[in-house]
C-alpha cells in the first residue's frame, strides 16, 4: 500500500503516483481531502470524486469544475456536509433539491 492508513501521505507521492487511480482511491478512502493532491485528470474522475465527497463533503472544492456542476456528485457531498454547498457550481447553488439536502445536513450551509 502506497498510502495505507494515511491519505494525507499522497501529498508526498510522485506525480506518477498522484495520477494512479488505485493509489489515489486508497488515499481518498482514508481521507476525502486527499483529493487535493490528485492529478488534474483524476480530479475529474467521477467515481474517484464521489468516493472523496462521501468521506468529506467539502472535498468538492478540489473536484473539477465539471464535477462541481454534476448534480449526483454535489448531492453526495451535501449528504456528508451541507457546508459543501459553497463549492458547488452557481447553477446547483440555485437548485432546490441540492439546497434542501444542504439544509437537512446543516453545518453552516448558508454561511457563505
N, CA, C and O atoms as a Tinker XYZ file with bonds, in Angstrom:
   448  protein
     1  N      0.842000   -1.201000    0.000000    73     2
     2  CA     0.000000    0.000000    0.000000    64     1     3
     3  C      0.877000    1.250000    0.000000    63     2     4     5
     4  O      1.760000    1.412000    0.842000    81     3
     5  N      0.618000    2.099000   -0.933000    73     3     6
     6  CA     1.426000    3.316000   -1.042000    64     5     7
     7  C      1.054000    4.341000    0.019000    63     6     8     9
     8  O      1.911000    5.115000    0.445000    81     7
     9  N     -0.199000    4.367000    0.456000    73     7    10
    10  CA    -0.624000    5.400000    1.402000    64     9    11
    11  C     -1.375000    4.809000    2.592000    63    10    12    13
    12  O     -1.965000    5.555000    3.373000    81    11
    13  N     -1.365000    3.508000    2.744000    73    11    14
    14  CA    -2.165000    2.811000    3.744000    64    13    15
    15  C     -2.323000    3.531000    5.060000    63    14    16    17
    16  O     -1.341000    3.788000    5.757000    81    15
    17  N     -3.561000    3.860000    5.407000    73    15    18
    18  CA    -3.879000    4.449000    6.694000    64    17    19
    19  C     -3.642000    5.934000    6.811000    63    18    20    21
    20  O     -4.010000    6.534000    7.820000    81    19
    21  N     -3.049000    6.535000    5.830000    73    19    22
    22  CA    -2.740000    7.960000    5.935000    64    21    23
    23  C     -2.901000    8.619000    4.566000    63    22    24    25
    24  O     -1.924000    8.827000    3.847000    81    23
    25  N     -4.142000    8.942000    4.219000    73    23    26
    26  CA    -4.417000    9.542000    2.923000    64    25    27
    27  C     -3.621000   10.798000    2.649000    63    26    28    29
    28  O     -3.296000   11.096000    1.500000    81    27
    29  N     -3.305000   11.536000    3.703000    73    27    30
    30  CA    -2.539000   12.779000    3.543000    64    29    31
    31  C     -1.157000   12.523000    2.952000    63    30    32    33
    32  O     -0.546000   13.437000    2.399000    81    31
    33  N     -0.654000   11.289000    3.062000    73    31    34
    34  CA     0.682000   10.975000    2.550000    64    33    35
    35  C      0.764000   11.160000    1.040000    63    34    36    37
    36  O      1.858000   11.266000    0.487000    81    35
    37  N     -0.380000   11.201000    0.372000    73    35    38
    38  CA    -0.395000   11.384000   -1.074000    64    37    39
    39  C      0.312000   12.674000   -1.483000    63    38    40    41
    40  O      0.847000   12.764000   -2.588000    81    39
    41  N      0.317000   13.658000   -0.613000    73    39    42
    42  CA     0.972000   14.926000   -0.951000    64    41    43
    43  C      2.471000   14.758000   -1.183000    63    42    44    45
    44  O      3.091000   15.588000   -1.848000    81    43
    45  N      3.046000   13.712000   -0.651000    73    43    46
    46  CA     4.485000   13.477000   -0.802000    64    45    47
    47  C      4.806000   12.467000   -1.902000    63    46    48    49
    48  O      5.973000   12.180000   -2.169000    81    47
    49  N      3.766000   11.932000   -2.536000    73    47    50
    50  CA     3.957000   10.930000   -3.578000    64    49    51
    51  C      4.427000   11.588000   -4.880000    63    50    52    53
    52  O      4.232000   12.784000   -5.096000    81    51
    53  N      5.037000   10.791000   -5.722000    73    51    54
    54  CA     5.490000   11.291000   -7.027000    64    53    55
    55  C      4.287000   11.650000   -7.896000    63    54    56    57
    56  O      3.164000   11.222000   -7.629000    81    55
    57  N      4.533000   12.431000   -8.924000    73    55    58
    58  CA     3.473000   12.799000   -9.868000    64    57    59
    59  C      2.840000   11.555000  -10.489000    63    58    60    61
    60  O      1.629000   11.506000  -10.705000    81    59
    61  N      3.669000   10.556000  -10.773000    73    59    62
    62  CA     3.133000    9.321000  -11.357000    64    61    63
    63  C      2.132000    8.657000  -10.420000    63    62    64    65
    64  O      1.097000    8.166000  -10.869000    81    63
    65  N      2.425000    8.639000   -9.147000    73    63    66
    66  CA     1.516000    8.006000   -8.192000    64    65    67
    67  C      0.288000    8.870000   -7.929000    63    66    68    69
    68  O     -0.790000    8.344000   -7.650000    81    67
    69  N      0.436000   10.171000   -8.014000    73    67    70
    70  CA    -0.724000   11.063000   -7.867000    64    69    71
    71  C     -1.682000   10.929000   -9.045000    63    70    72    73
    72  O     -2.837000   11.347000   -8.967000    81    71
    73  N     -1.196000   10.346000  -10.134000    73    71    74
    74  CA    -2.015000   10.114000  -11.323000    64    73    75
    75  C     -2.482000    8.660000  -11.413000    63    74    76    77
    76  O     -3.146000    8.278000  -12.376000    81    75
    77  N     -2.137000    7.858000  -10.415000    73    75    78
    78  CA    -2.513000    6.446000  -10.392000    64    77    79
    79  C     -3.842000    6.311000   -9.650000    63    78    80    81
    80  O     -3.917000    6.571000   -8.449000    81    79
    81  N     -4.879000    5.909000  -10.364000    73    79    82
    82  CA    -6.222000    5.874000   -9.777000    64    81    83
    83  C     -6.290000    4.970000   -8.544000    63    82    84    85
    84  O     -6.953000    5.310000   -7.564000    81    83
    85  N     -5.610000    3.823000   -8.586000    73    83    86
    86  CA    -5.658000    2.907000   -7.434000    64    85    87
    87  C     -5.064000    3.547000   -6.187000    63    86    88    89
    88  O     -5.612000    3.414000   -5.093000    81    87
    89  N     -3.951000    4.238000   -6.352000    73    87    90
    90  CA    -3.286000    4.894000   -5.220000    64    89    91
    91  C     -4.152000    6.025000   -4.679000    63    90    92    93
    92  O     -4.346000    6.141000   -3.469000    81    91
    93  N     -4.669000    6.855000   -5.573000    73    91    94
    94  CA    -5.485000    7.988000   -5.145000    64    93    95
    95  C     -6.789000    7.510000   -4.518000    63    94    96    97
    96  O     -7.250000    8.097000   -3.540000    81    95
    97  N     -7.383000    6.468000   -5.057000    73    95    98
    98  CA    -8.608000    5.920000   -4.481000    64    97    99
    99  C     -8.368000    5.451000   -3.055000    63    98   100   101
   100  O     -9.187000    5.700000   -2.170000    81    99
   101  N     -7.274000    4.788000   -2.837000    73    99   102
   102  CA    -6.935000    4.343000   -1.476000    64   101   103
   103  C     -6.772000    5.550000   -0.543000    63   102   104   105
   104  O     -7.218000    5.520000    0.604000    81   103
   105  N     -6.139000    6.596000   -1.041000    73   103   106
   106  CA    -5.930000    7.800000   -0.233000    64   105   107
   107  C     -7.251000    8.472000    0.116000    63   106   108   109
   108  O     -7.458000    8.846000    1.270000    81   107
   109  N     -8.150000    8.635000   -0.854000    73   107   110
   110  CA    -9.412000    9.324000   -0.564000    64   109   111
   111  C    -10.328000    8.471000    0.303000    63   110   112   113
   112  O    -11.197000    9.003000    0.994000    81   111
   113  N    -10.148000    7.174000    0.273000    73   111   114
   114  CA   -10.914000    6.317000    1.200000    64   113   115
   115  C    -10.483000    6.551000    2.638000    63   114   116   117
   116  O    -11.278000    6.400000    3.566000    81   115
   117  N     -9.237000    6.915000    2.816000    73   115   118
   118  CA    -8.722000    7.239000    4.147000    64   117   119
   119  C     -9.103000    8.656000    4.553000    63   118   120   121
   120  O     -9.444000    8.914000    5.707000    81   119
   121  N     -9.040000    9.569000    3.588000    73   119   122
   122  CA    -9.294000   10.985000    3.857000    64   121   123
   123  C     -9.718000   11.649000    2.551000    63   122   124   125
   124  O     -8.910000   11.812000    1.636000    81   123
   125  N    -10.990000   12.029000    2.471000    73   123   126
   126  CA   -11.515000   12.626000    1.251000    64   125   127
   127  C    -10.735000   13.841000    0.783000    63   126   128   129
   128  O    -10.654000   14.112000   -0.415000    81   127
   129  N    -10.159000   14.576000    1.732000    73   127   130
   130  CA    -9.400000   15.771000    1.367000    64   129   131
   131  C     -8.108000   15.449000    0.623000    63   130   132   133
   132  O     -7.469000   16.349000    0.078000    81   131
   133  N     -7.721000   14.190000    0.595000    73   131   134
   134  CA    -6.550000   13.788000   -0.189000    64   133   135
   135  C     -6.748000   14.071000   -1.669000    63   134   136   137
   136  O     -5.784000   14.104000   -2.433000    81   135
   137  N     -7.988000   14.274000   -2.073000    73   135   138
   138  CA    -8.281000   14.598000   -3.470000    64   137   139
   139  C     -7.469000   15.806000   -3.936000    63   138   140   141
   140  O     -7.139000   15.906000   -5.118000    81   139
   141  N     -7.149000   16.707000   -3.039000    73   139   142
   142  CA    -6.407000   17.908000   -3.424000    64   141   143
   143  C     -5.024000   17.585000   -3.979000    63   142   144   145
   144  O     -4.444000   18.403000   -4.694000    81   143
   145  N     -4.490000   16.417000   -3.666000    73   143   146
   146  CA    -3.160000   16.039000   -4.125000    64   145   147
   147  C     -3.200000   15.170000   -5.383000    63   146   148   149
   148  O     -2.153000   14.807000   -5.920000    81   147
   149  N     -4.391000   14.840000   -5.849000    73   147   150
   150  CA    -4.534000   14.016000   -7.041000    64   149   151
   151  C     -4.203000   14.828000   -8.293000    63   150   152   153
   152  O     -4.248000   16.058000   -8.286000    81   151
   153  N     -3.877000   14.123000   -9.345000    73   151   154
   154  CA    -3.617000   14.795000  -10.624000    64   153   155
   155  C     -4.882000   15.506000  -11.096000    63   154   156   157
   156  O     -5.990000   15.162000  -10.685000    81   155
   157  N     -4.704000   16.485000  -11.951000    73   155   158
   158  CA    -5.832000   17.221000  -12.517000    64   157   159
   159  C     -6.809000   16.264000  -13.192000    63   158   160   161
   160  O     -8.025000   16.398000  -13.052000    81   159
   161  N     -6.273000   15.320000  -13.910000    73   159   162
   162  CA    -7.133000   14.346000  -14.600000    64   161   163
   163  C     -8.008000   13.572000  -13.612000    63   162   164   165
   164  O     -9.201000   13.389000  -13.852000    81   163
   165  N     -7.422000   13.120000  -12.511000    73   163   166
   166  CA    -8.189000   12.333000  -11.548000    64   165   167
   167  C     -9.186000   13.185000  -10.763000    63   166   168   169
   168  O    -10.177000   12.659000  -10.255000    81   167
   169  N     -8.944000   14.463000  -10.659000    73   167   170
   170  CA    -9.924000   15.342000  -10.012000    64   169   171
   171  C    -11.196000   15.460000  -10.853000    63   170   172   173
   172  O    -12.223000   15.953000  -10.386000    81   171
   173  N    -11.105000   14.999000  -12.097000    73   171   174
   174  CA   -12.251000   14.980000  -12.984000    64   173   175
   175  C    -12.851000   13.592000  -13.146000    63   174   176   177
   176  O    -13.755000   13.401000  -13.960000    81   175
   177  N    -12.363000   12.623000  -12.385000    73   175   178
   178  CA   -12.866000   11.253000  -12.449000    64   177   179
   179  C    -14.058000   11.126000  -11.490000    63   178   180   181
   180  O    -13.896000   11.215000  -10.273000    81   179
   181  N    -15.244000   10.920000  -12.045000    73   179   182
   182  CA   -16.464000   10.949000  -11.231000    64   181   183
   183  C    -16.455000    9.899000  -10.124000    63   182   184   185
   184  O    -16.830000   10.201000   -8.990000    81   183
   185  N    -16.037000    8.682000  -10.429000    73   183   186
   186  CA   -16.039000    7.634000   -9.400000    64   185   187
   187  C    -15.129000    7.997000   -8.237000    63   186   188   189
   188  O    -15.487000    7.824000   -7.072000    81   187
   189  N    -13.962000    8.495000   -8.564000    73   187   190
   190  CA   -12.993000    8.853000   -7.532000    64   189   191
   191  C    -13.494000   10.039000   -6.697000    63   190   192   193
   192  O    -13.383000   10.027000   -5.471000    81   191
   193  N    -14.032000   11.042000   -7.350000    73   191   194
   194  CA   -14.538000   12.223000   -6.639000    64   193   195
   195  C    -15.739000   11.852000   -5.777000    63   194   196   197
   196  O    -15.887000   12.368000   -4.670000    81   195
   197  N    -16.592000   10.970000   -6.269000    73   195   198
   198  CA   -17.727000   10.506000   -5.453000    64   197   199
   199  C    -17.227000    9.868000   -4.158000    63   198   200   201
   200  O    -17.778000   10.112000   -3.084000    81   199
   201  N    -16.200000    9.064000   -4.267000    73   199   202
   202  CA   -15.633000    8.422000   -3.070000    64   201   203
   203  C    -15.102000    9.485000   -2.107000    63   202   204   205
   204  O    -15.298000    9.384000   -0.896000    81   203
   205  N    -14.440000   10.488000   -2.640000    73   203   206
   206  CA   -13.878000   11.546000   -1.796000    64   205   207
   207  C    -14.973000   12.338000   -1.085000    63   206   208   209
   208  O    -14.878000   12.574000    0.120000    81   207
   209  N    -16.007000   12.749000   -1.812000    73   207   210
   210  CA   -17.037000   13.594000   -1.190000    64   209   211
   211  C    -17.933000   12.798000   -0.244000    63   210   212   213
   212  O    -18.547000   13.376000    0.653000    81   211
   213  N    -18.016000   11.499000   -0.429000    73   211   214
   214  CA   -18.762000   10.672000    0.532000    64   213   215
   215  C    -18.040000   10.620000    1.872000    63   214   216   217
   216  O    -18.667000   10.446000    2.917000    81   215
   217  N    -16.729000   10.770000    1.836000    73   215   218
   218  CA   -15.925000   10.775000    3.069000    64   217   219
   219  C    -15.859000   12.177000    3.683000    63   218   220   221
   220  O    -15.956000   12.349000    4.898000    81   219
   221  N    -15.694000   13.160000    2.813000    73   219   222
   222  CA   -15.544000   14.553000    3.236000    64   221   223
   223  C    -16.247000   15.426000    2.200000    63   222   224   225
   224  O    -15.690000   15.699000    1.137000    81   223
   225  N    -17.446000   15.855000    2.501000    73   223   226
   226  CA   -18.230000   16.621000    1.542000    64   225   227
   227  C    -17.509000   17.843000    1.001000    63   226   228   229
   228  O    -17.645000   18.180000   -0.175000    81   227
   229  N    -16.749000   18.501000    1.851000    73   227   230
   230  CA   -16.062000   19.714000    1.417000    64   229   231
   231  C    -14.894000   19.435000    0.477000    63   230   232   233
   232  O    -14.294000   20.371000   -0.050000    81   231
   233  N    -14.562000   18.162000    0.258000    73   231   234
   234  CA   -13.558000   17.818000   -0.747000    64   233   235
   235  C    -14.049000   18.206000   -2.136000    63   234   236   237
   236  O    -13.275000   18.197000   -3.094000    81   235
   237  N    -15.329000   18.547000   -2.251000    73   235   238
   238  CA   -15.873000   19.042000   -3.515000    64   237   239
   239  C    -15.054000   20.226000   -4.031000    63   238   240   241
   240  O    -14.972000   20.446000   -5.239000    81   239
   241  N    -14.461000   20.971000   -3.138000    73   239   242
   242  CA   -13.605000   22.100000   -3.506000    64   241   243
   243  C    -12.522000   21.685000   -4.492000    63   242   244   245
   244  O    -12.146000   22.475000   -5.357000    81   243
   245  N    -12.016000   20.467000   -4.379000    73   243   246
   246  CA   -10.884000   20.011000   -5.188000    64   245   247
   247  C    -11.309000   19.259000   -6.446000    63   246   248   249
   248  O    -10.462000   18.845000   -7.237000    81   247
   249  N    -12.605000   19.083000   -6.634000    73   247   250
   250  CA   -13.107000   18.414000   -7.839000    64   249   251
   251  C    -13.017000   19.356000   -9.030000    63   250   252   253
   252  O    -12.958000   20.575000   -8.872000    81   251
   253  N    -13.006000   18.778000  -10.212000    73   251   254
   254  CA   -13.007000   19.610000  -11.427000    64   253   255
   255  C    -14.290000   20.437000  -11.468000    63   254   256   257
   256  O    -15.284000   20.087000  -10.832000    81   255
   257  N    -14.258000   21.525000  -12.214000    73   255   258
   258  CA   -15.452000   22.369000  -12.318000    64   257   259
   259  C    -16.613000   21.593000  -12.934000    63   258   260   261
   260  O    -17.770000   21.834000  -12.588000    81   259
   261  N    -16.317000   20.670000  -13.837000    73   259   262
   262  CA   -17.387000   19.842000  -14.402000    64   261   263
   263  C    -18.096000   19.049000  -13.319000    63   262   264   265
   264  O    -19.321000   18.934000  -13.332000    81   263
   265  N    -17.339000   18.505000  -12.386000    73   263   266
   266  CA   -17.953000   17.699000  -11.328000    64   265   267
   267  C    -18.582000   18.567000  -10.239000    63   266   268   269
   268  O    -19.488000   18.116000   -9.538000    81   267
   269  N    -18.117000   19.792000  -10.093000    73   267   270
   270  CA   -18.788000   20.718000   -9.175000    64   269   271
   271  C    -20.145000   21.126000   -9.738000    63   270   272   273
   272  O    -20.973000   21.695000   -9.026000    81   271
   273  N    -20.368000   20.833000  -11.017000    73   271   274
   274  CA   -21.637000   21.097000  -11.682000    64   273   275
   275  C    -22.458000   19.823000  -11.885000    63   274   276   277
   276  O    -23.542000   19.865000  -12.467000    81   275
   277  N    -21.945000   18.709000  -11.409000    73   275   278
   278  CA   -22.626000   17.428000  -11.568000    64   277   279
   279  C    -23.546000   17.204000  -10.357000    63   278   280   281
   280  O    -23.081000   17.111000   -9.221000    81   279
   281  N    -24.825000   17.122000  -10.614000    73   279   282
   282  CA   -25.801000   17.055000   -9.520000    64   281   283
   283  C    -25.594000   15.818000   -8.633000    63   282   284   285
   284  O    -25.745000   15.911000   -7.414000    81   283
   285  N    -25.258000   14.682000   -9.211000    73   283   286
   286  CA   -25.026000   13.472000   -8.415000    64   285   287
   287  C    -23.874000   13.671000   -7.433000    63   286   288   289
   288  O    -23.972000   13.316000   -6.258000    81   287
   289  N    -22.800000   14.234000   -7.928000    73   287   290
   290  CA   -21.616000   14.469000   -7.091000    64   289   291
   291  C    -21.944000   15.478000   -5.993000    63   290   292   293
   292  O    -21.600000   15.272000   -4.829000    81   291
   293  N    -22.601000   16.554000   -6.365000    73   291   294
   294  CA   -22.915000   17.608000   -5.394000    64   293   295
   295  C    -23.882000   17.090000   -4.335000    63   294   296   297
   296  O    -23.720000   17.400000   -3.155000    81   295
   297  N    -24.871000   16.318000   -4.728000    73   295   298
   298  CA   -25.793000   15.745000   -3.734000    64   297   299
   299  C    -25.065000   14.809000   -2.772000    63   298   300   301
   300  O    -25.351000   14.804000   -1.575000    81   299
   301  N    -24.135000   14.024000   -3.286000    73   299   302
   302  CA   -23.346000   13.149000   -2.409000    64   301   303
   303  C    -22.553000   13.982000   -1.404000    63   302   304   305
   304  O    -22.448000   13.614000   -0.234000    81   303
   305  N    -22.000000   15.092000   -1.857000    73   303   306
   306  CA   -21.262000   15.984000   -0.958000    64   305   307
   307  C    -22.196000   16.588000    0.092000    63   306   308   309
   308  O    -21.836000   16.675000    1.267000    81   307
   309  N    -23.388000   17.003000   -0.326000    73   307   310
   310  CA   -24.358000   17.607000    0.603000    64   309   311
   311  C    -24.772000   16.610000    1.672000    63   310   312   313
   312  O    -24.973000   16.983000    2.827000    81   311
   313  N    -24.899000   15.341000    1.292000    73   311   314
   314  CA   -25.307000   14.315000    2.260000    64   313   315
   315  C    -24.273000   14.128000    3.355000    63   314   316   317
   316  O    -24.604000   13.727000    4.470000    81   315
   317  N    -23.033000   14.416000    3.039000    73   315   318
   318  CA   -21.968000   14.300000    4.045000    64   317   319
   319  C    -21.813000   15.592000    4.836000    63   318   320   321
   320  O    -21.555000   15.563000    6.040000    81   319
   321  N    -21.972000   16.734000    4.150000    73   319   322
   322  CA   -21.734000   18.013000    4.811000    64   321   323
   323  C    -22.409000   19.134000    4.014000    63   322   324   325
   324  O    -21.963000   19.480000    2.920000    81   323
   325  N    -23.465000   19.684000    4.560000    73   323   326
   326  CA   -24.204000   20.742000    3.872000    64   325   327
   327  C    -23.360000   21.970000    3.572000    63   326   328   329
   328  O    -23.658000   22.712000    2.636000    81   327
   329  N    -22.322000   22.189000    4.344000    73   327   330
   330  CA   -21.445000   23.341000    4.135000    64   329   331
   331  C    -20.755000   23.277000    2.774000    63   330   332   333
   332  O    -20.316000   24.302000    2.252000    81   331
   333  N    -20.659000   22.086000    2.203000    73   331   334
   334  CA   -20.019000   21.917000    0.893000    64   333   335
   335  C    -20.782000   22.641000   -0.212000    63   334   336   337
   336  O    -20.281000   22.756000   -1.331000    81   335
   337  N    -21.970000   23.124000    0.079000    73   335   338
   338  CA   -22.747000   23.870000   -0.909000    64   337   339
   339  C    -21.939000   25.019000   -1.493000    63   338   340   341
   340  O    -22.108000   25.358000   -2.665000    81   339
   341  N    -21.091000   25.605000   -0.719000    73   339   342
   342  CA   -20.300000   26.740000   -1.215000    64   341   343
   343  C    -19.324000   26.348000   -2.321000    63   342   344   345
   344  O    -18.810000   27.214000   -3.030000    81   343
   345  N    -19.065000   25.048000   -2.472000    73   343   346
   346  CA   -18.140000   24.590000   -3.508000    64   345   347
   347  C    -18.867000   24.083000   -4.757000    63   346   348   349
   348  O    -18.230000   23.701000   -5.739000    81   347
   349  N    -20.188000   24.080000   -4.716000    73   347   350
   350  CA   -20.980000   23.652000   -5.868000    64   349   351
   351  C    -21.040000   24.786000   -6.897000    63   350   352   353
   352  O    -20.811000   25.949000   -6.565000    81   351
   353  N    -21.344000   24.438000   -8.127000    73   351   354
   354  CA   -21.492000   25.460000   -9.163000    64   353   355
   355  C    -22.646000   26.398000   -8.803000    63   354   356   357
   356  O    -23.544000   26.027000   -8.048000    81   355
   357  N    -22.615000   27.591000   -9.339000    73   355   358
   358  CA   -23.685000   28.571000   -9.086000    64   357   359
   359  C    -25.039000   28.003000   -9.476000    63   358   360   361
   360  O    -26.039000   28.221000   -8.792000    81   359
   361  N    -25.060000   27.281000  -10.572000    73   359   362
   362  CA   -26.298000   26.656000  -11.031000    64   361   363
   363  C    -26.888000   25.748000   -9.954000    63   362   364   365
   364  O    -28.081000   25.817000   -9.655000    81   363
   365  N    -26.051000   24.906000   -9.382000    73   363   366
   366  CA   -26.540000   23.957000   -8.382000    64   365   367
   367  C    -26.786000   24.619000   -7.026000    63   366   368   369
   368  O    -27.538000   24.089000   -6.208000    81   367
   369  N    -26.165000   25.759000   -6.784000    73   367   370
   370  CA   -26.479000   26.502000   -5.555000    64   369   371
   371  C    -27.893000   27.069000   -5.622000    63   370   372   373
   372  O    -28.450000   27.486000   -4.607000    81   371
   373  N    -28.467000   27.084000   -6.816000    73   371   374
   374  CA   -29.841000   27.557000   -7.009000    64   373   375
   375  C    -30.822000   26.411000   -7.228000    63   374   376   377
   376  O    -32.003000   26.644000   -7.485000    81   375
   377  N    -30.342000   25.186000   -7.128000    73   375   378
   378  CA   -31.187000   24.016000   -7.346000    64   377   379
   379  C    -31.890000   23.650000   -6.037000    63   378   380   381
   380  O    -31.241000   23.424000   -5.017000    81   379
   381  N    -33.204000   23.595000   -6.078000    73   379   382
   382  CA   -33.992000   23.362000   -4.865000    64   381   383
   383  C    -33.616000   22.054000   -4.172000    63   382   384   385
   384  O    -33.448000   22.036000   -2.953000    81   383
   385  N    -33.481000   20.975000   -4.915000    73   383   386
   386  CA   -33.151000   19.679000   -4.316000    64   385   387
   387  C    -31.795000   19.721000   -3.610000    63   386   388   389
   388  O    -31.644000   19.199000   -2.506000    81   387
   389  N    -30.826000   20.338000   -4.251000    73   387   390
   390  CA   -29.478000   20.439000   -3.678000    64   389   391
   391  C    -29.500000   21.284000   -2.409000    63   390   392   393
   392  O    -28.923000   20.901000   -1.391000    81   391
   393  N    -30.159000   22.423000   -2.473000    73   391   394
   394  CA   -30.204000   23.312000   -1.308000    64   393   395
   395  C    -30.959000   22.658000   -0.157000    63   394   396   397
   396  O    -30.549000   22.782000    0.997000    81   395
   397  N    -32.048000   21.967000   -0.452000    73   395   398
   398  CA   -32.776000   21.264000    0.621000    64   397   399
   399  C    -31.908000   20.214000    1.295000    63   398   400   401
   400  O    -31.953000   20.059000    2.516000    81   399
   401  N    -31.120000   19.495000    0.509000    73   399   402
   402  CA   -30.214000   18.498000    1.100000    64   401   403
   403  C    -29.172000   19.184000    1.980000    63   402   404   405
   404  O    -28.841000   18.686000    3.056000    81   403
   405  N    -28.660000   20.315000    1.530000    73   403   406
   406  CA   -27.680000   21.066000    2.326000    64   405   407
   407  C    -28.303000   21.538000    3.637000    63   406   408   409
   408  O    -27.668000   21.474000    4.689000    81   407
   409  N    -29.548000   22.012000    3.570000    73   407   410
   410  CA   -30.235000   22.482000    4.778000    64   409   411
   411  C    -30.440000   21.325000    5.751000    63   410   412   413
   412  O    -30.273000   21.488000    6.960000    81   411
   413  N    -30.801000   20.164000    5.228000    73   411   414
   414  CA   -31.008000   18.989000    6.091000    64   413   415
   415  C    -29.739000   18.611000    6.835000    63   414   416   417
   416  O    -29.788000   18.157000    7.978000    81   415
   417  N    -28.610000   18.802000    6.180000    73   415   418
   418  CA   -27.327000   18.427000    6.792000    64   417   419
   419  C    -26.736000   19.545000    7.636000    63   418   420   421
   420  O    -25.806000   19.332000    8.414000    81   419
   421  N    -27.287000   20.730000    7.471000    73   419   422
   422  CA   -26.844000   21.862000    8.307000    64   421   423
   423  C    -25.375000   22.185000    8.126000    63   422   424   425
   424  O    -24.899000   22.365000    7.005000    81   423
   425  N    -24.674000   22.256000    9.219000    73   423   426
   426  CA   -23.245000   22.559000    9.232000    64   425   427
   427  C    -22.908000   23.897000    8.581000    63   426   428   429
   428  O    -21.860000   24.024000    7.948000    81   427
   429  N    -23.765000   24.880000    8.722000    73   427   430
   430  CA   -23.443000   26.212000    8.215000    64   429   431
   431  C    -23.593000   26.364000    6.726000    63   430   432   433
   432  O    -22.861000   27.142000    6.113000    81   431
   433  N    -24.521000   25.645000    6.121000    73   431   434
   434  CA   -24.651000   25.659000    4.667000    64   433   435
   435  C    -24.880000   27.062000    4.102000    63   434   436   437
   436  O    -24.546000   27.314000    2.945000    81   435
   437  N    -25.429000   27.961000    4.877000    73   435   438
   438  CA   -25.712000   29.285000    4.359000    64   437   439
   439  C    -24.759000   30.343000    4.886000    63   438   440   441
   440  O    -25.055000   31.537000    4.825000    81   439
   441  N    -23.638000   29.919000    5.394000    73   439   442
   442  CA   -22.654000   30.862000    5.935000    64   441   443
   443  C    -21.847000   31.550000    4.847000    63   442   444   445
   444  O    -21.142000   32.521000    5.122000    81   443
   445  N    -21.940000   31.060000    3.612000    73   443   446
   446  CA   -21.142000   31.679000    2.560000    64   445   447
   447  C    -21.918000   32.806000    1.978000    63   446   448
   448  O    -21.439000   33.480000    1.066000    81   447
